[in-house]
């Protein structure tokens, strides 16, 4: 099951850019109700934000982004989809 989840994340091309932990996202104002939670999630590495350095406030979380967050939360390694496919084919 773990490999299926990891494969799904890799196949969907959801590897977000890695930003500095605890990054301050310009699209999340300090008076926003979820500001502290967003900062904390960034500090622990649960989220990393978008490629342009924003959090994506107000945007819908995609399936791929959700899978990426779950992989980070559970400490699962994101792997190359091609290598997983090759292992499955060889079985």
XYZ file of N, CA, C and O in Angstrom:
364
model
N 0.821 -1.193 0.000
C 0.000 0.000 0.000
C 0.869 1.262 0.000
O 0.576 2.216 -0.674
N 1.956 1.227 0.798
C 2.842 2.382 0.887
C 3.398 2.752 -0.481
O 3.422 3.909 -0.862
N 3.831 1.745 -1.248
C 4.388 2.018 -2.569
C 3.334 2.585 -3.511
O 3.634 3.422 -4.344
N 2.078 2.138 -3.360
C 1.016 2.657 -4.216
C 0.793 4.140 -3.962
O 0.616 4.908 -4.890
N 0.790 4.530 -2.687
C 0.605 5.939 -2.354
C 1.777 6.760 -2.867
O 1.603 7.825 -3.445
N 2.971 6.254 -2.668
C 4.162 6.968 -3.121
C 4.164 7.075 -4.640
O 4.458 8.116 -5.204
N 3.804 5.991 -5.316
C 3.729 6.004 -6.771
C 2.716 7.034 -7.239
O 2.971 7.800 -8.165
N 1.555 7.080 -6.581
C 0.520 8.026 -6.960
C 1.032 9.455 -6.859
O 0.841 10.253 -7.767
N 1.713 9.758 -5.773
C 2.238 11.110 -5.589
C 3.255 11.450 -6.667
O 3.235 12.533 -7.243
N 4.146 10.509 -6.949
C 5.183 10.764 -7.952
C 4.574 10.857 -9.345
O 4.958 11.706 -10.146
N 3.632 9.986 -9.634
C 3.026 9.963 -10.964
C 2.241 11.230 -11.250
O 2.155 11.671 -12.386
N 1.679 11.824 -10.234
C 0.887 13.036 -10.431
C 1.764 14.277 -10.523
O 1.276 15.382 -10.727
N 3.062 14.086 -10.381
C 3.972 15.225 -10.518
C 3.781 16.270 -9.447
O 3.758 17.459 -9.728
N 3.648 15.824 -8.208
C 3.305 16.756 -7.146
C 4.465 17.106 -6.248
O 4.261 17.539 -5.126
N 5.659 16.937 -6.711
C 6.790 17.290 -5.866
C 6.905 18.806 -5.819
O 7.320 19.442 -6.775
N 6.456 19.368 -4.718
C 6.489 20.815 -4.563
C 7.919 21.263 -4.335
O 8.752 20.523 -3.879
N 8.181 22.493 -4.638
C 9.524 23.000 -4.378
C 9.751 23.070 -2.877
O 8.840 23.337 -2.107
N 10.985 22.824 -2.503
C 11.330 22.869 -1.087
C 11.761 24.281 -0.752
O 12.666 24.827 -1.369
N 11.095 24.846 0.212
C 11.462 26.189 0.663
C 11.982 26.074 2.087
O 11.875 25.043 2.712
N 12.525 27.137 2.579
C 13.038 27.126 3.947
C 11.896 26.871 4.916
O 10.809 27.426 4.775
N 12.149 26.003 5.884
C 11.128 25.728 6.887
C 10.817 27.018 7.629
O 11.682 27.814 7.937
N 9.541 27.197 7.930
C 9.126 28.398 8.631
C 9.019 29.599 7.717
O 9.016 30.721 8.184
N 8.928 29.354 6.434
C 8.853 30.454 5.476
C 7.610 31.294 5.744
O 6.568 30.783 6.130
N 7.755 32.579 5.543
C 6.614 33.475 5.652
C 6.025 33.637 4.262
O 6.715 34.053 3.348
N 4.799 33.255 4.104
C 4.151 33.312 2.802
C 3.492 34.676 2.631
O 2.683 35.089 3.461
N 3.818 35.368 1.542
C 3.292 36.724 1.355
C 1.775 36.784 1.180
O 1.177 37.827 1.418
N 1.150 35.675 0.809
C -0.299 35.688 0.610
C -1.083 35.308 1.862
O -2.310 35.237 1.825
N -0.384 35.102 2.994
C -1.067 34.810 4.258
C -0.791 35.964 5.219
O 0.285 36.045 5.810
N -1.762 36.861 5.382
C -1.544 38.002 6.275
C -1.436 37.552 7.736
O -2.030 36.551 8.140
N -0.678 38.284 8.518
C -0.461 37.908 9.923
C -1.745 37.918 10.740
O -1.819 37.263 11.778
N -2.772 38.622 10.281
C -4.035 38.639 11.023
C -5.035 37.597 10.504
O -6.178 37.560 10.955
N -4.605 36.735 9.594
C -5.483 35.669 9.087
C -5.706 34.640 10.190
O -4.800 34.340 10.967
N -6.909 34.084 10.274
C -7.252 33.150 11.347
C -6.359 31.911 11.387
O -6.164 31.306 12.438
N -5.787 31.510 10.249
C -4.961 30.295 10.207
C -3.466 30.600 10.098
O -2.677 29.690 9.871
N -3.080 31.850 10.286
C -1.678 32.235 10.111
C -0.732 31.379 10.954
O 0.247 30.843 10.446
N -0.999 31.256 12.241
C -0.104 30.500 13.130
C 0.002 29.034 12.717
O 1.080 28.438 12.776
N -1.113 28.456 12.280
C -1.106 27.059 11.859
C -0.321 26.877 10.564
O 0.400 25.887 10.398
N -0.445 27.819 9.654
C 0.303 27.753 8.395
C 1.798 27.842 8.671
O 2.596 27.059 8.130
N 2.189 28.763 9.533
C 3.605 28.921 9.878
C 4.121 27.660 10.555
O 5.198 27.156 10.219
N 3.354 27.107 11.503
C 3.779 25.898 12.215
C 3.913 24.721 11.246
O 4.889 23.963 11.301
N 2.942 24.555 10.342
C 3.006 23.463 9.363
C 4.225 23.609 8.462
O 4.844 22.618 8.073
N 4.586 24.833 8.157
C 5.787 25.082 7.358
C 7.049 24.780 8.151
O 7.991 24.175 7.634
N 7.058 25.172 9.418
C 8.231 24.938 10.268
C 8.545 23.457 10.434
O 9.703 23.062 10.445
N 7.510 22.626 10.564
C 7.741 21.190 10.762
C 7.898 20.439 9.445
O 8.159 19.248 9.443
N 7.748 21.149 8.331
C 7.964 20.534 7.023
C 6.762 19.830 6.448
O 6.870 19.104 5.467
N 5.595 20.049 7.027
C 4.370 19.423 6.539
C 3.940 20.035 5.205
O 3.416 19.358 4.347
N 4.180 21.320 5.054
C 3.889 22.022 3.801
C 5.134 22.780 3.371
O 5.986 23.106 4.201
N 5.224 23.055 2.086
C 6.355 23.839 1.599
C 5.922 24.999 0.719
O 6.745 25.796 0.313
N 4.663 25.083 0.412
C 4.175 26.189 -0.400
C 4.278 25.916 -1.893
O 4.632 24.825 -2.332
N 3.955 26.922 -2.642
C 3.944 26.823 -4.099
C 5.310 27.222 -4.668
O 6.151 27.755 -3.972
N 5.481 26.954 -5.956
C 6.742 27.269 -6.628
C 7.085 28.761 -6.588
O 8.256 29.125 -6.587
N 6.061 29.602 -6.540
C 6.310 31.050 -6.562
C 6.526 31.641 -5.165
O 6.605 32.842 -5.001
N 6.612 30.776 -4.135
C 6.867 31.246 -2.783
C 5.623 31.585 -1.981
O 5.722 31.999 -0.837
N 4.455 31.420 -2.582
C 3.212 31.676 -1.867
C 2.690 30.391 -1.237
O 3.134 29.294 -1.567
N 1.721 30.543 -0.352
C 1.075 29.397 0.280
C -0.039 28.849 -0.603
O -0.304 27.658 -0.633
N -0.705 29.729 -1.320
C -1.846 29.326 -2.135
C -3.148 29.517 -1.380
O -4.103 28.761 -1.561
N -3.181 30.530 -0.535
C -4.353 30.819 0.281
C -5.593 30.981 -0.593
O -5.578 31.689 -1.585
N -6.640 30.262 -0.256
C -7.890 30.338 -1.000
C -7.987 29.362 -2.157
O -9.037 29.221 -2.760
N -6.894 28.683 -2.476
C -6.907 27.704 -3.554
C -7.304 26.333 -3.014
O -7.046 26.008 -1.852
N -7.914 25.536 -3.860
C -8.282 24.181 -3.487
C -7.044 23.296 -3.493
O -6.221 23.377 -4.394
N -6.916 22.443 -2.480
C -5.804 21.496 -2.417
C -6.101 20.364 -3.399
O -7.176 19.774 -3.369
N -5.156 20.072 -4.279
C -5.334 18.990 -5.239
C -5.081 17.640 -4.562
O -4.503 17.574 -3.473
N -5.490 16.578 -5.204
C -5.224 15.235 -4.682
C -3.729 15.006 -4.516
O -3.267 14.458 -3.523
N -2.984 15.419 -5.507
C -1.539 15.237 -5.474
C -0.895 15.997 -4.323
O 0.007 15.486 -3.649
N -1.351 17.229 -4.082
C -0.819 18.008 -2.966
C -1.164 17.339 -1.636
O -0.339 17.275 -0.727
N -2.382 16.823 -1.543
C -2.801 16.128 -0.327
C -1.931 14.900 -0.075
O -1.472 14.665 1.042
N -1.682 14.119 -1.135
C -0.833 12.929 -0.998
C 0.571 13.332 -0.572
O 1.174 12.688 0.291
N 1.095 14.409 -1.142
C 2.427 14.888 -0.758
C 2.472 15.256 0.720
O 3.427 14.918 1.427
N 1.423 15.932 1.206
C 1.380 16.297 2.616
C 1.302 15.058 3.502
O 1.955 14.993 4.554
N 0.531 14.071 3.096
C 0.420 12.836 3.876
C 1.759 12.091 3.911
O 2.159 11.560 4.950
N 2.458 12.071 2.790
C 3.775 11.416 2.751
C 4.732 12.110 3.707
O 5.484 11.452 4.423
N 4.702 13.440 3.736
C 5.566 14.171 4.660
C 5.172 13.894 6.112
O 6.022 13.721 6.974
N 3.866 13.854 6.359
C 3.394 13.655 7.725
C 3.800 12.287 8.267
O 4.200 12.152 9.415
N 3.711 11.251 7.430
C 4.030 9.899 7.865
C 5.497 9.532 7.643
O 5.923 8.434 7.972
N 6.255 10.445 7.043
C 7.677 10.200 6.825
C 7.966 9.244 5.680
O 9.022 8.633 5.633
N 7.017 9.122 4.765
C 7.227 8.241 3.617
C 8.092 8.942 2.588
O 8.004 10.144 2.373
N 8.921 8.176 1.920
C 9.828 8.712 0.913
C 9.116 8.812 -0.438
O 8.461 7.873 -0.870
N 9.243 9.962 -1.082
C 8.728 10.097 -2.441
C 9.766 9.515 -3.380
O 10.946 9.851 -3.309
N 9.338 8.611 -4.236
C 10.268 7.942 -5.136
C 9.911 8.238 -6.579
O 8.822 8.684 -6.884
N 10.846 7.933 -7.454
C 10.650 8.107 -8.881
C 9.617 7.105 -9.386
O 9.742 5.900 -9.147
N 8.593 7.565 -10.082
C 7.523 6.687 -10.575
C 8.068 5.606 -11.498
O 7.591 4.468 -11.483
N 9.055 5.933 -12.299
C 9.614 4.963 -13.238
C 10.228 3.774 -12.503
O 10.032 2.620 -12.884
N 10.966 4.041 -11.414
C 11.588 2.942 -10.680
C 10.547 2.047 -10.018
O 10.719 0.833 -9.953
N 9.451 2.634 -9.553
C 8.384 1.826 -8.953
C 7.729 0.969 -10.020
O 7.454 -0.214 -9.802
N 7.468 1.537 -11.177
C 6.858 0.769 -12.272
C 7.748 -0.406 -12.682
O 7.268 -1.512 -12.915
N 9.034 -0.159 -12.752
C 9.957 -1.241 -13.117
C 9.924 -2.361 -12.087
O 9.956 -3.537 -12.439
N 9.843 -2.011 -10.803
C 9.761 -3.038 -9.760
C 8.473 -3.825 -9.870
O 8.456 -5.032 -9.678
N 7.373 -3.150 -10.169
C 6.087 -3.839 -10.304
C 6.104 -4.779 -11.505
O 5.631 -5.918 -11.428
N 6.681 -4.328 -12.607
C 6.734 -5.142 -13.827
C 7.570 -6.391 -13.591
O 7.238 -7.471 -14.079
N 8.642 -6.272 -12.828
C 9.527 -7.405 -12.567
C 8.914 -8.442 -11.634
O 9.418 -9.555 -11.530
N 7.858 -8.110 -10.927
C 7.251 -9.048 -9.978
C 6.637 -10.214 -10.662
O 6.185 -10.560 -11.502
